[in-house]
CSV table of C-alpha atoms and ligand atoms in Angstrom, one decimal:
chain,number,residue,atom,x,y,z
A,18,UNK,CA,0.0,0.0,0.0
A,19,UNK,CA,1.2,3.5,-0.7
A,20,UNK,CA,1.0,6.3,2.0
A,21,UNK,CA,-2.4,7.5,0.9
A,22,UNK,CA,-3.8,4.0,1.1
A,23,UNK,CA,-2.2,3.3,4.4
A,24,UNK,CA,-3.5,6.6,5.8
A,25,UNK,CA,-7.0,5.9,4.6
A,26,UNK,CA,-7.0,2.4,6.1
A,27,UNK,CA,-5.3,3.1,9.5
A,28,UNK,CA,-5.5,6.8,10.4
A,29,UNK,CA,-8.8,8.4,11.7
A,30,UNK,CA,-10.2,10.8,9.1
A,31,UNK,CA,-10.0,14.0,11.1
A,32,UNK,CA,-8.1,15.9,8.4
A,33,UNK,CA,-9.3,16.7,4.9
A,34,UNK,CA,-5.8,15.9,3.5
A,35,UNK,CA,-4.4,17.6,0.3
A,36,UNK,CA,-3.2,14.9,-2.1
A,37,UNK,CA,0.5,15.5,-1.8
A,38,UNK,CA,3.4,13.7,0.1
A,39,UNK,CA,6.5,15.8,0.9
A,40,UNK,CA,9.6,13.8,1.4
A,41,UNK,CA,12.2,16.5,2.0
A,42,UNK,CA,12.6,20.1,2.6
A,43,UNK,CA,15.3,22.8,3.0
A,44,UNK,CA,14.6,26.4,4.2
A,45,UNK,CA,11.2,27.3,2.6
A,46,UNK,CA,11.5,24.8,-0.2
A,47,UNK,CA,9.7,21.4,-0.2
A,48,UNK,CA,10.1,18.4,-2.5
A,49,UNK,CA,7.3,15.8,-3.0
A,50,UNK,CA,7.3,12.1,-3.8
A,51,UNK,CA,7.4,12.9,-7.6
A,52,UNK,CA,10.4,15.2,-7.0
A,53,UNK,CA,8.3,18.3,-7.7
A,54,UNK,CA,9.4,21.4,-6.0
A,55,UNK,CA,7.2,23.8,-4.0
A,56,UNK,CA,7.8,27.0,-2.1
A,57,UNK,CA,6.3,26.8,1.4
A,58,UNK,CA,4.3,29.8,2.5
A,59,UNK,CA,2.8,27.8,5.3
A,60,UNK,CA,5.7,26.6,7.5
A,61,UNK,CA,3.6,23.7,8.8
A,62,UNK,CA,1.1,26.3,10.0
A,63,UNK,CA,3.6,28.6,11.6
A,64,UNK,CA,5.8,25.9,13.0
A,65,UNK,CA,9.1,25.6,11.1
A,66,UNK,CA,10.0,29.3,11.8
A,67,UNK,CA,13.7,28.7,11.0
A,68,UNK,CA,13.0,26.6,7.9
A,69,UNK,CA,12.9,22.9,7.0
A,70,UNK,CA,15.9,20.8,7.8
A,71,UNK,CA,17.6,23.7,9.7
A,72,UNK,CA,21.2,22.5,10.1
A,73,UNK,CA,21.8,24.2,13.5
A,74,UNK,CA,18.6,22.8,15.0
A,75,UNK,CA,19.3,19.3,13.6
A,76,UNK,CA,22.8,19.4,14.9
A,77,UNK,CA,21.6,20.5,18.4
A,78,UNK,CA,19.0,17.7,18.4
A,79,UNK,CA,21.3,14.9,17.2
A,80,UNK,CA,24.0,15.9,19.7
A,81,UNK,CA,21.5,15.8,22.4
A,82,UNK,CA,19.8,12.6,21.6
A,83,UNK,CA,23.2,10.8,21.4
A,84,UNK,CA,23.4,11.6,25.1
A,85,UNK,CA,19.9,11.6,26.6
A,86,UNK,CA,16.4,12.2,25.1
A,87,UNK,CA,14.1,11.9,28.1
A,88,UNK,CA,14.3,11.5,31.9
A,89,UNK,CA,11.0,12.9,33.4
A,90,UNK,CA,10.3,16.2,35.2
A,91,UNK,CA,11.2,14.5,38.5
A,92,UNK,CA,14.8,15.6,37.8
A,93,UNK,CA,16.6,18.8,36.7
A,94,UNK,CA,16.7,19.2,32.9
A,95,UNK,CA,19.5,21.6,31.8
A,96,UNK,CA,18.0,22.6,28.3
A,97,UNK,CA,14.6,23.1,29.9
A,98,UNK,CA,16.0,25.6,32.4
A,99,UNK,CA,18.0,27.3,29.6
A,100,UNK,CA,15.0,27.4,27.2
A,101,UNK,CA,13.0,29.0,30.0
A,102,UNK,CA,15.7,31.6,30.5
A,103,UNK,CA,15.9,32.4,26.8
A,104,UNK,CA,12.1,32.7,26.5
A,105,UNK,CA,11.7,34.9,29.6
A,106,UNK,CA,14.6,37.1,28.6
A,107,UNK,CA,13.3,37.5,25.1
A,108,UNK,CA,9.9,38.5,26.4
A,109,UNK,CA,11.4,41.2,28.8
A,110,UNK,CA,8.7,40.2,31.4
A,111,UNK,CA,9.4,39.0,34.9
A,112,UNK,CA,7.9,35.5,34.4
A,113,UNK,CA,8.4,31.8,34.8
A,114,UNK,CA,7.6,29.0,32.4
A,115,UNK,CA,5.9,25.6,32.4
A,116,UNK,CA,6.5,23.3,29.4
A,117,UNK,CA,4.0,21.1,27.7
A,118,UNK,CA,3.7,19.7,24.2
A,119,UNK,CA,1.2,21.8,22.2
A,120,UNK,CA,-0.7,25.1,22.0
A,121,UNK,CA,-3.8,23.6,23.5
A,122,UNK,CA,-1.9,22.2,26.4
A,123,UNK,CA,-0.2,25.6,27.0
A,124,UNK,CA,-3.7,27.2,27.1
A,125,UNK,CA,-5.0,24.5,29.4
A,126,UNK,CA,-2.1,25.5,31.7
A,127,UNK,CA,-3.0,29.2,31.4
A,128,UNK,CA,-6.7,28.4,32.3
A,129,UNK,CA,-5.5,26.3,35.4
A,130,UNK,CA,-3.3,29.1,36.6
A,131,UNK,CA,-6.1,31.7,36.1
A,132,UNK,CA,-8.6,29.6,37.9
A,133,UNK,CA,-6.4,28.7,40.8
A,134,UNK,CA,-5.5,32.4,41.2
A,135,UNK,CA,-9.2,33.2,41.0
A,136,UNK,CA,-10.0,30.7,43.7
A,137,UNK,CA,-7.3,31.7,46.2
A,138,UNK,CA,-7.6,35.4,45.8
A,139,UNK,CA,-10.8,37.2,46.7
A,140,UNK,CA,-14.0,36.5,48.6
A,141,UNK,CA,-15.9,34.7,46.0
A,142,UNK,CA,-14.6,32.0,43.7
A,143,UNK,CA,-13.6,33.5,40.4
A,144,UNK,CA,-13.6,31.0,37.5
A,145,UNK,CA,-15.2,32.7,34.5
A,146,UNK,CA,-12.9,33.4,31.5
A,147,UNK,CA,-14.0,35.7,28.7
A,148,UNK,CA,-12.8,34.9,25.2
A,149,UNK,CA,-13.6,36.5,21.8
A,150,UNK,CA,-15.8,35.5,19.0
A,151,UNK,CA,-13.8,34.0,16.1
A,152,UNK,CA,-11.0,33.0,18.4
A,153,UNK,CA,-9.2,29.7,18.3
A,154,UNK,CA,-7.5,28.2,21.4
A,155,UNK,CA,-7.2,24.5,20.7
A,156,UNK,CA,-8.9,21.1,20.4
A,157,UNK,CA,-9.0,19.7,23.9
A,158,UNK,CA,-12.5,19.7,25.5
A,159,UNK,CA,-11.6,22.9,27.6
A,160,UNK,CA,-9.8,24.8,24.9
A,161,UNK,CA,-12.6,23.9,22.3
A,162,UNK,CA,-15.0,25.5,24.8
A,163,UNK,CA,-12.7,28.5,25.2
A,164,UNK,CA,-12.8,28.9,21.4
A,165,UNK,CA,-15.4,31.5,20.4
A,166,UNK,CA,-16.8,29.6,17.5
A,167,UNK,CA,-20.3,28.0,17.9
A,168,UNK,CA,-19.5,25.5,15.2
A,169,UNK,CA,-16.8,24.0,17.4
A,170,UNK,CA,-19.2,23.4,20.2
A,171,UNK,CA,-21.1,20.6,18.5
A,172,UNK,CA,-20.9,17.2,20.1
A,173,UNK,CA,-18.3,16.4,22.8
A,174,UNK,CA,-20.3,18.0,25.7
A,175,UNK,CA,-20.9,18.5,28.5
A,176,UNK,CA,-18.1,21.1,28.5
A,177,UNK,CA,-16.5,22.7,31.5
A,178,UNK,CA,-18.5,25.7,32.7
A,179,UNK,CA,-17.5,29.3,32.8
A,180,UNK,CA,-16.6,30.5,29.3
A,181,UNK,CA,-18.2,33.7,28.2
A,182,UNK,CA,-17.8,35.1,24.6
A,183,UNK,CA,-17.4,38.7,23.7
A,184,UNK,CA,-18.3,40.1,20.3
A,185,UNK,CA,-15.2,42.2,20.4
A,186,UNK,CA,-12.8,43.8,22.9
A,187,UNK,CA,-15.1,46.8,23.5
A,188,UNK,CA,-17.9,44.4,24.7
A,189,UNK,CA,-15.7,42.7,27.4
A,190,UNK,CA,-16.3,45.4,30.0
A,191,UNK,CA,-20.0,44.7,30.0
A,192,UNK,CA,-19.4,41.0,30.5
A,193,UNK,CA,-17.1,41.3,33.6
A,194,UNK,CA,-18.7,40.2,36.9
A,195,UNK,CA,-17.5,39.2,40.4
A,196,UNK,CA,-16.8,35.6,39.1
A,197,UNK,CA,-14.6,36.7,36.2
A,198,UNK,CA,-11.0,35.5,36.7
A,199,UNK,CA,-9.5,36.2,33.3
A,200,UNK,CA,-9.8,37.4,29.7
A,201,UNK,CA,-8.0,35.4,27.1
A,202,UNK,CA,-7.3,36.9,23.7
A,203,UNK,CA,-5.1,36.4,20.5
A,204,UNK,CA,-3.6,39.8,19.5
A,205,UNK,CA,-3.9,38.6,15.8
A,206,UNK,CA,-6.6,36.1,15.4
A,207,UNK,CA,-4.9,33.4,13.3
A,208,UNK,CA,-7.5,30.7,12.5
A,209,UNK,CA,-10.2,33.4,12.7
A,210,UNK,CA,-8.9,35.2,9.6
A,211,UNK,CA,-5.5,36.8,10.4
A,212,UNK,CA,-7.3,39.6,12.1
A,213,UNK,CA,-5.3,42.0,14.3
A,214,UNK,CA,-6.9,43.6,17.4
A,215,UNK,CA,-6.9,47.4,17.6
A,216,UNK,CA,-3.8,48.6,19.6
A,217,UNK,CA,-5.6,51.3,21.6
A,218,UNK,CA,-8.5,49.0,22.4
A,219,UNK,CA,-6.0,46.4,23.7
A,220,UNK,CA,-4.2,48.9,25.8
A,221,UNK,CA,-7.5,50.1,27.3
A,222,UNK,CA,-8.5,46.6,28.0
A,223,UNK,CA,-5.2,45.9,29.8
A,224,UNK,CA,-5.8,49.0,32.0
A,225,UNK,CA,-9.4,48.0,32.7
A,226,UNK,CA,-8.6,44.5,33.7
A,227,UNK,CA,-5.8,45.6,36.0
A,228,UNK,CA,-8.2,48.0,37.8
A,229,UNK,CA,-10.7,45.2,38.2
A,230,UNK,CA,-8.3,42.5,39.3
A,231,UNK,CA,-9.0,40.4,36.3
A,232,UNK,CA,-6.1,38.5,34.6
A,233,UNK,CA,-5.1,39.1,31.0
A,234,UNK,CA,-4.0,35.9,29.1
A,235,UNK,CA,-2.5,36.4,25.7
A,236,UNK,CA,-2.6,33.3,23.5
A,237,UNK,CA,0.6,33.7,21.4
A,238,UNK,CA,0.6,30.2,20.1
A,239,UNK,CA,0.6,31.5,16.6
A,240,UNK,CA,1.8,35.1,17.0
A,241,UNK,CA,4.8,34.2,19.3
A,242,UNK,CA,8.4,33.5,18.3
A,243,UNK,CA,9.0,36.7,16.3
A,244,UNK,CA,6.1,36.0,13.9
A,245,UNK,CA,4.8,39.6,14.2
A,246,UNK,CA,8.2,41.3,14.4
A,247,UNK,CA,9.0,41.1,18.1
A,248,UNK,CA,9.4,38.0,20.1
A,249,UNK,CA,5.8,38.4,21.3
A,250,UNK,CA,2.9,40.3,19.7
A,251,UNK,CA,2.4,41.5,23.3
A,252,UNK,CA,5.6,43.6,22.9
A,253,UNK,CA,4.4,45.0,19.5
A,254,UNK,CA,1.2,46.1,21.4
A,255,UNK,CA,3.2,47.4,24.3
A,256,UNK,CA,1.3,45.5,27.0
A,257,UNK,CA,2.3,43.3,29.9
A,258,UNK,CA,0.0,40.3,30.2
A,259,UNK,CA,-0.3,38.2,33.3
A,260,UNK,CA,-0.1,34.9,31.4
A,261,UNK,CA,1.3,34.2,27.9
A,262,UNK,CA,1.1,31.0,26.0
A,263,UNK,CA,3.5,29.8,23.2
A,264,UNK,CA,3.9,26.8,21.0
A,265,UNK,CA,4.3,26.3,17.2
A,266,UNK,CA,7.3,28.4,16.0
A,267,UNK,CA,9.5,28.2,19.1
A,268,UNK,CA,10.2,24.4,18.6
A,269,UNK,CA,11.2,24.6,14.9
A,270,UNK,CA,9.1,21.5,14.3
A,271,UNK,CA,9.6,19.7,17.6
A,272,UNK,CA,6.4,19.6,19.7
A,273,UNK,CA,6.5,22.1,22.5
A,274,UNK,CA,4.0,24.3,24.4
A,275,UNK,CA,4.8,26.9,27.0
A,276,UNK,CA,2.7,28.8,29.5
A,277,UNK,CA,4.6,31.6,31.1
A,278,UNK,CA,3.3,33.9,33.9
A,279,UNK,CA,4.3,36.6,36.3
A,280,UNK,CA,2.1,34.8,38.9
A,281,UNK,CA,4.9,32.7,40.1
A,282,UNK,CA,3.5,31.4,43.3
A,283,UNK,CA,0.1,30.2,42.1
A,284,UNK,CA,0.9,26.7,41.0
A,285,UNK,CA,2.8,24.5,43.5
A,286,UNK,CA,4.2,21.0,43.2
A,287,UNK,CA,1.6,18.5,42.2
A,288,UNK,CA,-0.9,21.1,40.7
A,289,UNK,CA,0.2,20.6,37.1
A,290,UNK,CA,2.5,18.4,35.1
A,291,UNK,CA,3.3,16.7,31.9
A,292,UNK,CA,5.3,13.5,31.1
A,293,UNK,CA,7.0,14.7,28.0
A,294,UNK,CA,6.8,18.5,28.5
A,295,UNK,CA,10.1,20.2,28.4
A,296,UNK,CA,12.2,17.1,27.8
A,297,UNK,CA,15.7,17.2,26.4
A,298,UNK,CA,14.7,16.7,22.8
A,299,UNK,CA,12.2,19.5,22.6
A,300,UNK,CA,13.9,22.1,24.8
A,301,UNK,CA,17.3,21.6,23.1
A,302,UNK,CA,15.6,22.4,19.8
A,303,UNK,CA,13.8,25.4,21.4
A,304,UNK,CA,17.1,26.8,22.7
A,305,UNK,CA,18.6,26.6,19.2
A,306,UNK,CA,15.5,28.1,17.6
A,307,UNK,CA,15.5,30.9,20.2
A,308,UNK,CA,19.2,31.7,19.4
A,309,UNK,CA,18.8,31.6,15.7
A,310,UNK,CA,15.7,33.9,15.8
A,311,UNK,CA,17.4,36.3,18.2
A,312,UNK,CA,20.4,36.7,15.9
A,313,UNK,CA,18.0,37.0,12.9
A,314,UNK,CA,16.1,39.8,14.6
A,315,UNK,CA,19.2,41.6,16.0
A,316,UNK,CA,20.9,41.6,12.5
A,317,UNK,CA,17.9,43.4,11.0
A,318,UNK,CA,17.4,40.5,8.6
A,319,UNK,CA,13.9,39.7,10.0
A,320,UNK,CA,12.8,43.3,9.3
A,321,UNK,CA,14.1,43.2,5.7
A,322,UNK,CA,12.5,39.8,4.9
A,323,UNK,CA,9.2,41.0,6.5
A,324,UNK,CA,9.2,44.2,4.5
A,325,UNK,CA,10.0,42.4,1.2
A,326,UNK,CA,7.4,39.7,1.9
A,327,UNK,CA,4.7,42.3,2.7
A,328,UNK,CA,5.6,44.4,-0.4
A,329,UNK,CA,5.1,41.3,-2.5
A,330,UNK,CA,1.7,40.6,-0.9
A,331,UNK,CA,0.7,44.2,-1.6
A,332,UNK,CA,1.8,44.0,-5.2
A,333,UNK,CA,-0.4,40.9,-5.6
A,334,UNK,CA,-3.3,42.7,-4.0
A,335,UNK,CA,-3.0,45.7,-6.3
A,336,UNK,CA,-2.6,43.6,-9.4
A,337,UNK,CA,-5.7,41.5,-8.6
A,338,UNK,CA,-7.8,44.1,-6.8
A,339,UNK,CA,-11.0,42.5,-8.2
A,340,UNK,CA,-10.2,39.3,-6.2
A,341,UNK,CA,-8.4,40.6,-3.1
A,342,UNK,CA,-10.5,43.1,-1.1
A,343,UNK,CA,-8.1,43.8,1.8
A,344,UNK,CA,-4.6,43.0,3.1
A,345,UNK,CA,-4.6,41.9,6.8
A,346,UNK,CA,-2.2,40.8,9.5
A,347,UNK,CA,1.1,41.9,11.1
A,348,UNK,CA,4.7,41.0,10.1
A,349,UNK,CA,5.1,37.5,8.7
A,350,UNK,CA,1.6,36.6,9.7
A,351,UNK,CA,-0.4,38.2,6.8
A,352,UNK,CA,-3.4,37.5,4.7
A,353,UNK,CA,-5.5,38.7,1.8
A,354,UNK,CA,-9.2,38.7,2.0
A,355,UNK,CA,-10.6,37.0,-1.0
A,356,UNK,CA,-14.0,38.2,-2.6
A,357,UNK,CA,-15.5,34.7,-1.9
A,358,UNK,CA,-14.7,31.4,-0.4
A,359,UNK,CA,-15.0,29.5,-3.6
A,360,UNK,CA,-12.4,31.7,-5.3
A,361,UNK,CA,-10.1,31.2,-2.3
A,362,UNK,CA,-10.3,27.4,-2.6
A,363,UNK,CA,-9.4,27.7,-6.3
A,364,UNK,CA,-6.5,29.9,-5.6
A,365,UNK,CA,-5.0,27.5,-3.0
A,366,UNK,CA,-5.5,24.4,-5.3
A,367,UNK,CA,-4.1,26.3,-8.4
A,368,UNK,CA,-1.2,27.5,-6.2
A,369,UNK,CA,-0.3,24.0,-5.2
A,370,UNK,CA,-0.3,22.9,-8.8
A,371,UNK,CA,2.0,25.8,-9.7
A,372,UNK,CA,4.4,24.9,-6.9
A,373,UNK,CA,3.6,27.2,-3.9
A,374,UNK,CA,1.8,26.1,-0.7
A,375,UNK,CA,-0.7,28.4,1.0
A,376,UNK,CA,-3.3,28.3,3.8
A,377,UNK,CA,-6.9,29.3,4.3
A,378,UNK,CA,-8.0,31.2,7.5
A,379,UNK,CA,-11.5,32.0,8.5
A,380,UNK,CA,-14.1,31.9,5.7
A,381,UNK,CA,-12.3,33.8,3.0
A,382,UNK,CA,-8.7,34.7,3.9
A,383,UNK,CA,-5.7,33.6,1.9
A,384,UNK,CA,-3.1,33.1,4.7
A,385,UNK,CA,0.7,33.5,4.4
A,386,UNK,CA,2.8,32.0,7.3
A,387,UNK,CA,6.2,31.5,5.7
A,388,UNK,CA,9.3,30.4,7.6
A,389,UNK,CA,10.7,33.6,9.1
A,390,UNK,CA,14.1,32.8,7.5
A,391,UNK,CA,12.7,32.4,4.0
A,392,UNK,CA,15.3,33.6,1.4
A,393,UNK,CA,14.7,36.4,-1.0
A,394,UNK,CA,15.0,33.9,-3.9
A,395,UNK,CA,12.4,31.6,-2.4
A,396,UNK,CA,10.0,34.6,-1.9
A,397,UNK,CA,10.6,35.6,-5.5
A,398,UNK,CA,9.9,32.2,-6.8
A,399,UNK,CA,6.9,31.6,-4.5
A,400,UNK,CA,5.2,34.9,-5.6
A,401,UNK,CA,6.0,34.3,-9.2
A,402,UNK,CA,4.3,30.8,-8.9
A,403,UNK,CA,1.3,32.3,-7.1
A,404,UNK,CA,0.9,35.0,-9.7
A,405,UNK,CA,0.8,32.3,-12.4
A,406,UNK,CA,-1.8,30.4,-10.3
A,407,UNK,CA,-4.1,33.4,-10.0
A,408,UNK,CA,-3.6,34.4,-13.7
A,409,UNK,CA,-4.8,31.0,-14.7
A,410,UNK,CA,-8.0,31.0,-12.6
B,523,PLP,N1,-4.0,28.8,20.0
B,523,PLP,C1,-3.8,29.4,18.8
B,523,PLP,C2,-3.9,30.9,18.7
B,523,PLP,C3,-3.6,28.6,17.7
B,523,PLP,O1,-3.4,29.2,16.5
B,523,PLP,C4,-3.6,27.2,17.8
B,523,PLP,C5,-3.4,26.3,16.7
B,523,PLP,O2,-3.6,26.6,15.6
B,523,PLP,C6,-3.8,26.7,19.1
B,523,PLP,C7,-4.0,27.5,20.2
B,523,PLP,C8,-3.7,25.2,19.3
B,523,PLP,O3,-2.4,24.7,19.2
B,523,PLP,P1,-2.1,23.2,19.1
B,523,PLP,O4,-2.7,22.7,17.8
B,523,PLP,O5,-0.6,23.1,19.1
B,523,PLP,O6,-2.7,22.5,20.2
């Protein structure tokens, strides 16, 4: 049986798979089983931020696994402690980290910290968490419920109580009550359509929550790791959240999730844990990714690439203004609103045929999430392929 047949027979059908099998990659270039070449504007949905088969990450991993891969969180783990230091220092916040394996798990940790804080501080038990419509926070039972999309609340119930949805940031104030412990937001809604929040509204929200003793959780699973120009989108917005979650791009392809918080004394031994979280394999990769991206940012190369990439997206929008109604996003997390969902599907399919991989977000957004270290040549080739794909619609 070939891969597709094996997949059909043995893997649960939870994904509508695109009919392609990649066998190797380098930087933002992928090769499929027919040796066809593609430019990758998806980076595995914002994961391989330093590109496919990154030599430095691979070297760090192979050197580490030749010594030790996993030992459990009962003992000190040097790369975990170092990764935490690098993450906290890059954020500029006075925080500590907990390591899990995914974005959803990071958000679960954030919810647990907020709920315990809400239970031990104050006269009444604070447990409610306000999230936004069109948000996406994960696929576990709790994070599905935290996700502000009705369609994701079919089946699987009963869900944990206490999630409240706001239409937008302005509506949050009217939803706060004595039982609210936290507000959880994405600063740029990724899955919801690459939609950035308004900067002033976010700053106002931060102030409001501080004055009401309600925690601010920022889900940076997709925005984190320099995707929006700084290590965290929270830094781009100039805010100081109480809790931040990370995953995707900080592992360079190795599964990792992080919840970091300034509320250092809330969780104590036994309150939370993870068998695999923060093991040698994942954190040694994260240490290397953090170093590469810090150098990339400090050299000015991230800014140059981001500028070039965004100019190319704008050029496309101007050329096909009858198809693309708006450019959205921040930094290397950008999108083009497409006039209708049907055209968007055609663009993505045609793009694949023409050798460039792209994503959909929300109902009608063409989403670009390239590796941050994509080369200029790869960008040129990817946009040339995409132009061809749109021209042939
Ligand atoms: N939060 C945000 C903002 C995300 O974009 C995602 C995944 O797309 C998640 C959480 C869930 O992450 P994971 O799939 O690693 O559990």
